[in-house]
Amino acid sequence: MNPVGIDAVEIWTGKLELDLPGTLAPAKDEDPDKYRKGIGIERSSFPDLYEDIVTMGANAAKRLMDRKDLTPEDIGRIDVATESAFDNSKPVSTYVAGCLEQYFDGEFRHANKGERKFACVAGTQSIDDAYNWIRAGRNRGRAALVIATDTALYARGDPGESTQGAGAVAMLIDEDPDLVAISNEQGYGSMDETDFLKPNQQFPSVDGQRSMQVYLSRMREAVEDFESVAWDMHPDDLAYVPFHTPFPGMVRKAALLGYRHMSRDTEIEDALADEIGRQPREDAFDAREDYEDAIRDYMDDLKQTDQYRAWYDDAIEPTLGISRHVGNWYTGSVHIARIAALQSAAEAGRDLAGEKLLVGSYGSGAQAEIHAETVQPNWDHEIDQLNIDAQIDGRYDLSHDEYELVHDSHNYEKGSVDIDPFTEPSDEFVFTGWGRMNERQYEYIE
Ligand code: HMG
């Protein structure tokens, strides 16, 4: 059976940025260290006035198709994962395809187009759909284009304002992929939860503290489910563990939990026993509360150990390199975590072919998914072609007043705001306004 996985990726960041410690913190009279050390996001990305989920997705896809020398006929399906859609009927993928057909010769007339929704896990679910479609032999030799695109905006003043972001990741899913092969095994943790939702409203209703607990619980269940069909994982099995990254501080919590789980009953637990004791076992406690207190104490000690710190620095910290500079991209977040890790390995000249990643996706509402990926021999060539660092450095740095105007301009309830774009589009798709049926319209600008 030939491997199926991600053949190529491209990223498109919104072209504006907000410096969280430098600009947002003083405006909110907060300590900048909350952002630097607590949340872990330095700068958030925002769409300029002519950008939205369609332009960012189409621009990432255009770069990918150009680079891989693809025509529309090479693509048999386009799935867009988003939680920022503006239409309950016409999927964003039709708009993206319409944009791409303005630029490329040919049509996506015989491609299956759709839209996937399950909060941030929808990007991974779209990869899953593409994987299954290829495995079922229904692709007629064609690849699938998966686009995760979001404008993660919160109401101003909401605690979520610290974790905003906007951008798109385009991924080509194919047989014999150049980047990573995806495991057939996967694990799920899924429950009906009311922690983060957008009931026909643009900005989310969020119970922030609860959302973090739900993230950790579903992730733990998904890991256990994965292990039941794959293997009992050990921290040394994994080169990197890219998690869904709403903000790096969340991943700090998830990584510690994962390490405790994977190191239980291993030589790591034995080696740490003198320093911090053994992991508490539930059957040794009469009351659940006492067990939970003991676990909390153990985790506090575990995170200070050299063993844990070294693993975190190697397997987790490199996954956060892009997220710290762009914020939460919802459906795209776990996919930029994977890219950040591979970029960091490429910069260090590390030979990663054949090594394993464990990918932890998550969507509020709530569902976590775990699968493994095997890095393919041509991975570094693919990663070398990305220009995300230049895109990040080229963004326009907003003042706080400008940020408020940009936020208002993307707020459906405020209507149009009288400001000019901050950047000049070139060689890209832009939003140009609304048509007679209230459809959004786009144009390619040379
Ligand atoms: P907040 O009130 O802005 O921040 O809410 P906080 O006061 O809770 O502080 C955040 C962290 O910074 C804390 O760290 C503080 O201690 C630390 P922790 O204790 O948790 O480790 N801190 C400092 N550290 C050093 N120096 C300082 C300092 N001050 C504070 N001076 C919250 C934060 C995440 C709740 C908020 O931003 C929020 O509601 N965000 C949106 C929800 C969210 O992102 N949830 C994450 C899990 S759910 C998820 O990932 C799904 C999602 O992506 C959506 C989807 O699936 O569609 C959101």
Short mmCIF file of C-alpha atoms and ligand atoms in Angstrom, two decimals:
data_model
loop_
_atom_site.label_atom_id
_atom_site.label_comp_id
_atom_site.label_asym_id
_atom_site.label_seq_id
_atom_site.Cartn_x
_atom_site.Cartn_y
_atom_site.Cartn_z
CA MET A 1 0.00 0.00 0.00
CA ASN A 2 1.55 3.33 -1.04
CA PRO A 3 1.73 5.93 1.71
CA VAL A 4 -0.82 8.76 1.66
CA GLY A 5 -0.15 12.08 3.30
CA ILE A 6 0.78 15.72 2.87
CA ASP A 7 2.74 16.30 -0.31
CA ALA A 8 3.17 20.08 -0.01
CA VAL A 9 2.04 23.03 2.09
CA GLU A 10 1.84 26.78 1.72
CA ILE A 11 0.93 29.42 4.28
CA TRP A 12 -0.60 32.85 3.91
CA THR A 13 -0.67 35.21 6.86
CA GLY A 14 -2.97 38.22 7.17
CA LYS A 15 -0.87 41.24 6.26
CA LEU A 16 -1.35 43.27 9.43
CA GLU A 17 0.06 42.60 12.86
CA LEU A 18 -0.68 43.70 16.41
CA ASP A 19 2.21 43.66 18.86
CA LEU A 20 0.58 42.19 21.98
CA PRO A 21 3.14 43.06 24.69
CA GLY A 22 4.10 46.37 23.02
CA THR A 23 0.73 47.72 21.82
CA LEU A 24 -2.23 45.76 23.25
CA ALA A 25 -0.89 45.33 26.81
CA PRO A 26 -0.33 49.07 27.48
CA ALA A 27 -3.72 49.94 25.95
CA LYS A 28 -5.39 47.44 28.31
CA ASP A 29 -3.18 48.44 31.21
CA GLU A 30 -1.79 44.90 31.46
CA ASP A 31 1.68 43.53 32.19
CA PRO A 32 3.42 42.72 28.84
CA ASP A 33 4.75 39.53 30.46
CA LYS A 34 1.23 38.15 30.41
CA TYR A 35 1.71 37.88 26.63
CA ARG A 36 5.44 37.06 26.54
CA LYS A 37 5.44 34.47 29.32
CA GLY A 38 1.82 33.49 30.01
CA ILE A 39 -0.16 33.39 26.76
CA GLY A 40 3.03 33.14 24.69
CA ILE A 41 1.89 35.15 21.65
CA GLU A 42 4.09 38.11 20.74
CA ARG A 43 2.22 39.30 17.65
CA SER A 44 -1.20 38.51 16.17
CA SER A 45 -1.93 38.63 12.46
CA PHE A 46 -4.97 40.41 11.02
CA PRO A 47 -6.40 40.66 7.51
CA ASP A 48 -5.97 43.96 5.69
CA LEU A 49 -9.13 45.58 4.33
CA TYR A 50 -9.01 43.62 1.05
CA GLU A 51 -8.29 40.27 2.72
CA ASP A 52 -10.65 37.61 4.07
CA ILE A 53 -10.83 33.81 4.43
CA VAL A 54 -11.26 33.42 0.66
CA THR A 55 -8.31 35.61 -0.40
CA MET A 56 -5.98 34.10 2.20
CA GLY A 57 -6.99 30.54 1.26
CA ALA A 58 -6.82 31.19 -2.48
CA ASN A 59 -3.46 32.96 -2.18
CA ALA A 60 -1.95 30.05 -0.23
CA ALA A 61 -3.41 27.57 -2.75
CA LYS A 62 -2.14 29.59 -5.70
CA ARG A 63 1.40 29.56 -4.33
CA LEU A 64 1.14 25.83 -3.77
CA MET A 65 -0.21 25.07 -7.26
CA ASP A 66 2.34 27.37 -8.93
CA ARG A 67 5.20 25.77 -7.06
CA LYS A 68 4.08 22.20 -7.75
CA ASP A 69 3.27 23.06 -11.37
CA LEU A 70 -0.34 21.87 -11.01
CA THR A 71 -3.36 22.63 -13.18
CA PRO A 72 -6.96 22.60 -11.90
CA GLU A 73 -7.47 19.21 -13.61
CA ASP A 74 -4.82 17.68 -11.30
CA ILE A 75 -7.08 18.39 -8.31
CA GLY A 76 -10.03 16.06 -7.66
CA ARG A 77 -11.36 17.69 -4.52
CA ILE A 78 -11.16 20.99 -2.69
CA ASP A 79 -12.18 21.04 0.95
CA VAL A 80 -12.11 24.23 2.95
CA ALA A 81 -12.07 23.96 6.72
CA THR A 82 -13.17 27.13 8.45
CA GLU A 83 -15.18 28.44 11.34
CA SER A 84 -15.32 31.93 9.84
CA ALA A 85 -17.66 31.19 6.92
CA PHE A 86 -20.00 33.98 5.79
CA ASP A 87 -22.58 31.86 3.96
CA ASN A 88 -24.74 29.02 5.26
CA SER A 89 -25.23 27.50 1.81
CA LYS A 90 -22.50 28.28 -0.74
CA PRO A 91 -19.21 26.80 0.47
CA VAL A 92 -16.03 28.84 0.68
CA SER A 93 -14.33 26.27 -1.59
CA THR A 94 -16.48 27.46 -4.53
CA TYR A 95 -15.21 31.02 -4.03
CA VAL A 96 -11.63 29.76 -3.75
CA ALA A 97 -12.00 27.67 -6.91
CA GLY A 98 -13.49 30.71 -8.69
CA CYS A 99 -10.44 32.77 -7.70
CA LEU A 100 -7.98 30.10 -8.83
CA GLU A 101 -9.78 29.74 -12.18
CA GLN A 102 -9.17 33.45 -12.81
CA TYR A 103 -5.44 32.78 -12.62
CA PHE A 104 -4.83 29.23 -13.88
CA ASP A 105 -5.77 27.84 -17.29
CA GLY A 106 -8.42 25.18 -16.82
CA GLU A 107 -11.32 24.52 -14.46
CA PHE A 108 -12.16 22.58 -11.31
CA ARG A 109 -15.41 21.53 -13.02
CA HIS A 110 -15.05 17.86 -12.07
CA ALA A 111 -13.63 18.37 -8.60
CA ASN A 112 -15.74 17.65 -5.51
CA LYS A 113 -15.90 20.83 -3.38
CA GLY A 114 -17.02 21.09 0.20
CA GLU A 115 -16.70 22.81 3.53
CA ARG A 116 -15.88 21.15 6.83
CA LYS A 117 -17.00 22.44 10.20
CA PHE A 118 -15.99 21.27 13.61
CA ALA A 119 -14.23 24.27 15.15
CA CYS A 120 -10.43 23.97 14.87
CA VAL A 121 -10.33 20.20 14.25
CA ALA A 122 -12.02 20.65 10.85
CA GLY A 123 -8.68 21.13 9.04
CA THR A 124 -7.52 17.72 10.20
CA GLN A 125 -10.93 16.23 9.41
CA SER A 126 -10.59 17.52 5.83
CA ILE A 127 -7.21 15.81 5.54
CA ASP A 128 -8.92 12.70 6.84
CA ASP A 129 -11.62 12.93 4.15
CA ALA A 130 -8.95 13.32 1.48
CA TYR A 131 -6.96 10.40 2.90
CA ASN A 132 -10.05 8.15 2.85
CA TRP A 133 -10.99 9.26 -0.68
CA ILE A 134 -7.52 8.37 -1.95
CA ARG A 135 -7.38 5.09 0.00
CA ALA A 136 -10.79 4.12 -1.40
CA GLY A 137 -9.36 4.55 -4.92
CA ARG A 138 -11.95 7.17 -5.90
CA ASN A 139 -9.44 9.90 -6.77
CA ARG A 140 -8.65 8.85 -10.38
CA GLY A 141 -4.98 9.65 -9.83
CA ARG A 142 -5.80 13.19 -8.68
CA ALA A 143 -4.72 14.93 -5.48
CA ALA A 144 -6.89 16.77 -2.94
CA LEU A 145 -6.49 20.39 -1.96
CA VAL A 146 -7.25 21.05 1.70
CA ILE A 147 -7.40 24.66 2.83
CA ALA A 148 -7.70 25.67 6.48
CA THR A 149 -8.53 29.37 6.61
CA ASP A 150 -9.83 31.56 9.43
CA THR A 151 -10.07 35.02 10.83
CA ALA A 152 -10.02 34.28 14.55
CA LEU A 153 -11.50 37.49 15.89
CA TYR A 154 -13.11 37.92 19.31
CA ALA A 155 -15.33 40.75 20.51
CA ARG A 156 -13.19 43.62 21.77
CA GLY A 157 -12.68 43.37 25.50
CA ASP A 158 -13.30 39.59 25.50
CA PRO A 159 -10.43 37.68 27.16
CA GLY A 160 -10.01 35.87 23.82
CA GLU A 161 -8.76 39.16 22.34
CA SER A 162 -5.28 38.08 23.50
CA THR A 163 -5.35 35.05 21.19
CA GLN A 164 -6.63 36.44 17.87
CA GLY A 165 -5.07 35.70 14.49
CA ALA A 166 -5.80 35.32 10.78
CA GLY A 167 -4.27 33.21 8.07
CA ALA A 168 -4.57 30.18 5.83
CA VAL A 169 -2.73 26.92 5.25
CA ALA A 170 -3.10 25.09 1.93
CA MET A 171 -2.13 21.42 1.84
CA LEU A 172 -1.89 18.98 -1.03
CA ILE A 173 -2.92 15.46 -0.01
CA ASP A 174 -1.64 12.75 -2.30
CA GLU A 175 -0.15 9.29 -2.64
CA ASP A 176 3.63 9.00 -2.16
CA PRO A 177 3.80 12.41 -0.44
CA ASP A 178 6.97 14.48 -0.23
CA LEU A 179 6.39 15.82 3.29
CA VAL A 180 4.72 13.39 5.72
CA ALA A 181 2.84 10.08 5.44
CA ILE A 182 -0.23 9.81 7.69
CA SER A 183 -0.84 6.78 9.90
CA ASN A 184 -3.87 4.65 9.31
CA GLU A 185 -4.34 4.55 13.09
CA GLN A 186 -6.05 7.43 14.81
CA GLY A 187 -7.61 8.13 18.19
CA TYR A 188 -10.56 10.31 19.16
CA GLY A 189 -11.83 12.00 22.31
CA SER A 190 -15.24 13.52 21.57
CA MET A 191 -18.06 14.85 23.78
CA ASP A 192 -20.94 17.33 23.49
CA GLU A 193 -19.45 20.39 25.25
CA THR A 194 -20.49 24.02 25.62
CA ASP A 195 -17.15 25.77 25.96
CA PHE A 196 -16.68 27.79 22.76
CA LEU A 197 -19.35 28.30 20.11
CA LYS A 198 -20.71 30.79 17.55
CA PRO A 199 -24.49 30.23 17.38
CA ASN A 200 -25.10 32.21 14.17
CA GLN A 201 -22.90 35.03 15.42
CA GLN A 202 -19.56 36.28 14.17
CA PHE A 203 -17.62 36.46 17.43
CA PRO A 204 -17.46 33.42 19.72
CA SER A 205 -19.14 32.92 23.07
CA VAL A 206 -16.33 31.49 25.19
CA ASP A 207 -15.90 30.06 28.64
CA GLY A 208 -12.11 30.40 28.55
CA GLN A 209 -11.19 28.43 31.68
CA ARG A 210 -13.60 25.61 30.82
CA SER A 211 -12.32 25.52 27.22
CA MET A 212 -8.83 24.74 28.50
CA GLN A 213 -10.06 21.90 30.73
CA VAL A 214 -12.11 20.45 27.89
CA TYR A 215 -9.09 20.65 25.54
CA LEU A 216 -6.97 18.67 28.00
CA SER A 217 -9.65 16.05 28.75
CA ARG A 218 -10.50 15.33 25.12
CA MET A 219 -6.80 15.25 24.20
CA ARG A 220 -6.09 12.70 26.95
CA GLU A 221 -8.96 10.49 25.72
CA ALA A 222 -7.73 10.75 22.13
CA VAL A 223 -4.21 9.71 23.17
CA GLU A 224 -5.58 6.68 25.04
CA ASP A 225 -7.79 5.77 22.08
CA PHE A 226 -4.82 6.09 19.71
CA GLU A 227 -2.65 3.89 21.91
CA SER A 228 -5.37 1.23 21.97
CA VAL A 229 -4.97 0.76 18.20
CA ALA A 230 -1.35 1.86 17.63
CA TRP A 231 1.36 1.40 20.26
CA ASP A 232 2.15 2.45 23.84
CA MET A 233 4.05 5.65 23.23
CA HIS A 234 7.33 6.65 24.81
CA PRO A 235 8.58 10.27 24.66
CA ASP A 236 11.67 9.15 22.71
CA ASP A 237 9.50 7.72 19.90
CA LEU A 238 8.57 11.17 18.68
CA ALA A 239 10.69 13.81 16.97
CA TYR A 240 7.99 16.46 17.46
CA VAL A 241 4.49 16.70 18.86
CA PRO A 242 2.58 19.46 17.05
CA PHE A 243 -0.58 20.29 19.02
CA HIS A 244 -3.48 22.53 18.13
CA THR A 245 -2.08 25.84 19.36
CA PRO A 246 -4.69 28.45 20.34
CA PHE A 247 -1.73 30.00 22.19
CA PRO A 248 1.60 28.50 23.27
CA GLY A 249 0.61 28.58 26.97
CA MET A 250 -2.12 26.00 26.21
CA VAL A 251 0.40 23.68 24.57
CA ARG A 252 2.62 24.00 27.66
CA LYS A 253 -0.21 22.42 29.67
CA ALA A 254 -0.98 19.72 27.09
CA ALA A 255 2.68 18.75 26.66
CA LEU A 256 3.19 18.22 30.40
CA LEU A 257 0.14 15.97 30.55
CA GLY A 258 1.35 14.03 27.52
CA TYR A 259 4.82 13.55 28.96
CA ARG A 260 3.44 12.31 32.27
CA HIS A 261 1.25 9.83 30.41
CA MET A 262 4.01 8.57 28.11
CA SER A 263 6.65 8.29 30.84
CA ARG A 264 4.47 6.28 33.26
CA ASP A 265 5.92 2.78 33.89
CA THR A 266 9.07 3.61 31.92
CA GLU A 267 12.72 4.06 32.86
CA ILE A 268 12.01 7.83 32.91
CA GLU A 269 9.62 7.43 35.84
CA ASP A 270 12.20 5.18 37.57
CA ALA A 271 15.00 7.69 37.03
CA LEU A 272 12.90 10.56 38.43
CA ALA A 273 11.65 8.61 41.45
CA ASP A 274 14.41 9.79 43.82
CA GLU A 275 13.93 13.42 42.81
CA ILE A 276 10.13 13.78 42.66
CA GLY A 277 8.68 10.40 43.69
CA ARG A 278 6.58 8.06 41.55
CA GLN A 279 3.47 9.06 39.66
CA PRO A 280 0.40 8.83 41.89
CA ARG A 281 -1.87 5.84 41.02
CA GLU A 282 -5.61 6.33 41.54
CA ASP A 283 -6.10 2.99 43.29
CA ALA A 284 -3.77 4.16 46.07
CA PHE A 285 -6.25 6.92 47.10
CA ASP A 286 -9.60 6.65 48.85
CA ALA A 287 -10.90 9.96 47.50
CA ARG A 288 -10.64 11.20 43.89
CA GLU A 289 -9.91 14.72 45.19
CA ASP A 290 -6.81 13.52 47.02
CA TYR A 291 -5.61 11.71 43.91
CA GLU A 292 -6.11 14.88 41.81
CA ASP A 293 -4.18 16.97 44.36
CA ALA A 294 -1.34 14.46 44.28
CA ILE A 295 -1.28 14.51 40.46
CA ARG A 296 -1.15 18.33 40.49
CA ASP A 297 1.80 18.27 42.91
CA TYR A 298 3.58 15.63 40.81
CA MET A 299 3.10 17.67 37.62
CA ASP A 300 4.39 20.83 39.32
CA ASP A 301 7.56 18.92 40.22
CA LEU A 302 7.79 17.11 36.88
CA LYS A 303 7.84 20.33 34.87
CA GLN A 304 10.95 21.50 36.78
CA THR A 305 12.99 18.35 36.02
CA ASP A 306 15.89 18.42 33.56
CA GLN A 307 14.43 15.40 31.74
CA TYR A 308 11.10 17.10 31.08
CA ARG A 309 12.67 20.44 30.17
CA ALA A 310 15.02 18.79 27.66
CA TRP A 311 12.14 16.88 26.04
CA TYR A 312 9.99 20.03 25.91
CA ASP A 313 12.80 22.03 24.30
CA ASP A 314 13.36 19.33 21.67
CA ALA A 315 9.88 18.06 20.87
CA ILE A 316 7.50 20.93 21.69
CA GLU A 317 9.14 24.36 21.67
CA PRO A 318 10.03 24.19 17.93
CA THR A 319 6.34 23.64 17.10
CA LEU A 320 5.50 27.07 18.54
CA GLY A 321 7.87 29.15 16.39
CA ILE A 322 5.22 30.47 13.98
CA SER A 323 2.29 30.58 16.39
CA ARG A 324 4.12 33.04 18.65
CA HIS A 325 4.14 35.50 15.74
CA VAL A 326 0.68 34.99 14.28
CA GLY A 327 -1.73 33.94 17.08
CA ASN A 328 -4.57 31.44 16.73
CA TRP A 329 -5.52 30.48 13.18
CA TYR A 330 -8.22 28.05 14.41
CA THR A 331 -8.40 25.33 11.69
CA GLY A 332 -4.86 26.10 10.51
CA SER A 333 -3.20 26.19 13.94
CA VAL A 334 -2.10 22.57 14.27
CA HIS A 335 -0.87 22.66 10.70
CA ILE A 336 1.38 25.67 11.29
CA ALA A 337 2.70 23.86 14.38
CA ARG A 338 3.79 20.95 12.16
CA ILE A 339 5.40 23.36 9.68
CA ALA A 340 7.21 25.29 12.43
CA ALA A 341 8.73 22.06 13.75
CA LEU A 342 9.90 20.94 10.31
CA GLN A 343 11.29 24.41 9.61
CA SER A 344 13.25 24.34 12.84
CA ALA A 345 14.68 20.90 11.96
CA ALA A 346 15.64 22.11 8.48
CA GLU A 347 17.38 25.18 9.92
CA ALA A 348 19.33 22.93 12.30
CA GLY A 349 20.33 20.66 9.39
CA ARG A 350 18.65 17.72 11.11
CA ASP A 351 18.07 14.55 9.12
CA LEU A 352 14.44 13.84 9.91
CA ALA A 353 13.46 11.35 7.21
CA GLY A 354 11.73 8.32 8.73
CA GLU A 355 11.15 10.00 12.08
CA LYS A 356 7.73 10.26 13.68
CA LEU A 357 5.48 13.17 14.59
CA LEU A 358 2.47 12.79 16.84
CA VAL A 359 -0.17 15.30 15.77
CA GLY A 360 -2.76 16.43 18.35
CA SER A 361 -5.67 18.28 16.74
CA TYR A 362 -8.53 19.79 18.70
CA GLY A 363 -11.79 21.60 18.09
CA SER A 364 -14.07 23.13 20.69
CA GLY A 365 -17.50 21.71 21.13
CA ALA A 366 -15.45 19.34 21.46
CA GLN A 367 -13.24 16.78 19.79
CA ALA A 368 -9.57 15.86 19.81
CA GLU A 369 -7.89 13.67 17.22
CA ILE A 370 -4.49 12.01 17.45
CA HIS A 371 -2.56 10.39 14.63
CA ALA A 372 1.08 9.79 13.79
CA GLU A 373 3.00 10.99 10.74
CA THR A 374 6.24 9.71 9.25
CA VAL A 375 8.55 12.32 7.75
CA GLN A 376 9.35 11.55 4.10
CA PRO A 377 12.77 11.71 2.41
CA ASN A 378 12.07 14.89 0.40
CA TRP A 379 10.67 16.86 3.37
CA ASP A 380 13.47 19.43 3.59
CA HIS A 381 13.18 20.41 -0.07
CA GLU A 382 9.46 21.16 0.49
CA ILE A 383 10.08 23.15 3.66
CA ASP A 384 12.91 25.19 2.09
CA GLN A 385 10.44 26.68 -0.39
CA LEU A 386 8.24 28.36 2.22
CA ASN A 387 8.45 32.13 2.67
CA ILE A 388 6.47 32.45 5.90
CA ASP A 389 9.29 34.25 7.74
CA ALA A 390 9.39 36.95 5.04
CA GLN A 391 5.59 37.25 5.15
CA ILE A 392 5.65 37.66 8.93
CA ASP A 393 8.42 40.27 8.78
CA GLY A 394 6.64 42.17 5.96
CA ARG A 395 3.39 42.81 7.88
CA TYR A 396 2.20 46.30 8.72
CA ASP A 397 2.52 46.98 12.46
CA LEU A 398 -0.78 48.48 13.71
CA SER A 399 -1.13 51.13 16.37
CA HIS A 400 -3.90 50.45 18.87
CA ASP A 401 -6.24 52.98 17.20
CA GLU A 402 -5.59 51.39 13.82
CA TYR A 403 -6.21 47.93 15.29
CA GLU A 404 -9.64 49.05 16.52
CA LEU A 405 -10.52 50.38 13.07
CA VAL A 406 -9.38 47.15 11.39
CA HIS A 407 -11.36 45.10 13.91
CA ASP A 408 -14.45 47.26 13.21
CA SER A 409 -13.96 46.95 9.46
CA HIS A 410 -14.14 43.14 9.72
CA ASN A 411 -17.11 43.26 12.11
CA TYR A 412 -20.24 42.36 10.11
CA GLU A 413 -22.45 44.40 12.45
CA LYS A 414 -20.51 47.64 12.05
CA GLY A 415 -20.90 47.86 8.26
CA SER A 416 -18.21 49.55 6.22
CA VAL A 417 -15.57 51.63 7.99
CA ASP A 418 -14.05 54.53 6.12
CA ILE A 419 -10.34 53.67 6.08
CA ASP A 420 -7.85 52.79 3.37
CA PRO A 421 -5.87 49.55 3.29
CA PHE A 422 -2.53 49.67 5.07
CA THR A 423 -0.66 47.59 2.48
CA GLU A 424 -0.54 47.42 -1.31
CA PRO A 425 -1.69 44.12 -2.87
CA SER A 426 0.44 42.62 -5.59
CA ASP A 427 0.25 39.24 -7.39
CA GLU A 428 -2.67 38.13 -5.25
CA PHE A 429 -6.43 37.76 -4.97
CA VAL A 430 -8.29 40.60 -3.27
CA PHE A 431 -11.84 41.15 -2.09
CA THR A 432 -13.51 43.86 -4.20
CA GLY A 433 -17.05 44.13 -2.79
CA TRP A 434 -20.50 42.57 -3.00
CA GLY A 435 -22.52 41.55 -6.07
CA ARG A 436 -26.26 41.76 -6.75
CA MET A 437 -27.10 38.66 -4.67
CA ASN A 438 -24.89 39.76 -1.83
CA GLU A 439 -22.16 37.39 -2.97
CA ARG A 440 -18.58 38.37 -2.23
CA GLN A 441 -16.45 39.25 -5.26
CA TYR A 442 -12.75 38.80 -5.89
CA GLU A 443 -10.14 39.82 -8.40
CA TYR A 444 -6.56 38.87 -9.11
CA ILE A 445 -4.22 41.89 -8.88
CA GLU A 446 -0.93 41.69 -10.84
P1 HMG B 1 -6.92 35.86 30.19
O1 HMG B 1 -7.86 36.30 31.23
O2 HMG B 1 -6.64 36.79 29.08
O3 HMG B 1 -5.54 35.49 30.80
O4 HMG B 1 -7.53 34.51 29.62
P2 HMG B 1 -5.12 34.87 32.22
O5 HMG B 1 -5.22 35.89 33.28
O6 HMG B 1 -5.85 33.55 32.43
O7 HMG B 1 -3.57 34.61 31.97
C1 HMG B 1 -3.17 33.74 30.96
C2 HMG B 1 -1.85 33.09 31.40
O8 HMG B 1 -0.86 34.12 31.53
C3 HMG B 1 -1.93 32.42 32.78
O9 HMG B 1 -1.06 31.29 32.72
C4 HMG B 1 -1.36 33.46 33.71
O10 HMG B 1 -0.82 32.93 34.90
C5 HMG B 1 -0.28 34.06 32.84
P3 HMG B 1 -1.48 29.89 33.39
O11 HMG B 1 -1.66 30.17 34.83
O12 HMG B 1 -2.79 29.48 32.74
O13 HMG B 1 -0.35 28.97 33.06
N1 HMG B 1 0.08 35.43 33.22
C6 HMG B 1 1.35 35.85 33.39
N2 HMG B 1 2.52 35.20 33.28
C7 HMG B 1 3.66 35.91 33.52
N3 HMG B 1 3.64 37.22 33.86
C8 HMG B 1 2.51 37.90 33.99
C9 HMG B 1 1.27 37.21 33.76
N4 HMG B 1 -0.04 37.56 33.78
C10 HMG B 1 -0.76 36.46 33.46
N5 HMG B 1 2.51 39.18 34.36
C11 HMG B 1 -7.75 32.75 28.07
C12 HMG B 1 -6.79 33.55 28.90
C13 HMG B 1 -7.01 31.64 27.36
C14 HMG B 1 -8.85 32.14 28.96
C15 HMG B 1 -8.42 33.70 27.06
O14 HMG B 1 -7.44 34.24 26.21
C16 HMG B 1 -9.48 33.05 26.20
O15 HMG B 1 -10.64 32.96 26.58
N6 HMG B 1 -9.10 32.61 24.97
C17 HMG B 1 -10.03 31.97 24.03
C18 HMG B 1 -10.30 30.54 24.37
C19 HMG B 1 -9.08 29.67 24.17
O16 HMG B 1 -8.16 29.99 23.44
N7 HMG B 1 -9.12 28.47 24.78
C20 HMG B 1 -8.05 27.49 24.59
C21 HMG B 1 -8.56 26.07 24.64
S1 HMG B 1 -9.96 25.83 23.56
C22 HMG B 1 -9.26 25.78 21.96
O17 HMG B 1 -8.08 25.67 21.80
C23 HMG B 1 -10.19 25.91 20.81
C24 HMG B 1 -10.15 27.22 20.06
O18 HMG B 1 -9.01 27.30 19.26
C25 HMG B 1 -11.41 27.36 19.21
C26 HMG B 1 -11.81 26.22 18.32
O19 HMG B 1 -11.56 25.06 18.51
O20 HMG B 1 -12.52 26.58 17.39
C27 HMG B 1 -10.14 28.41 20.99
#
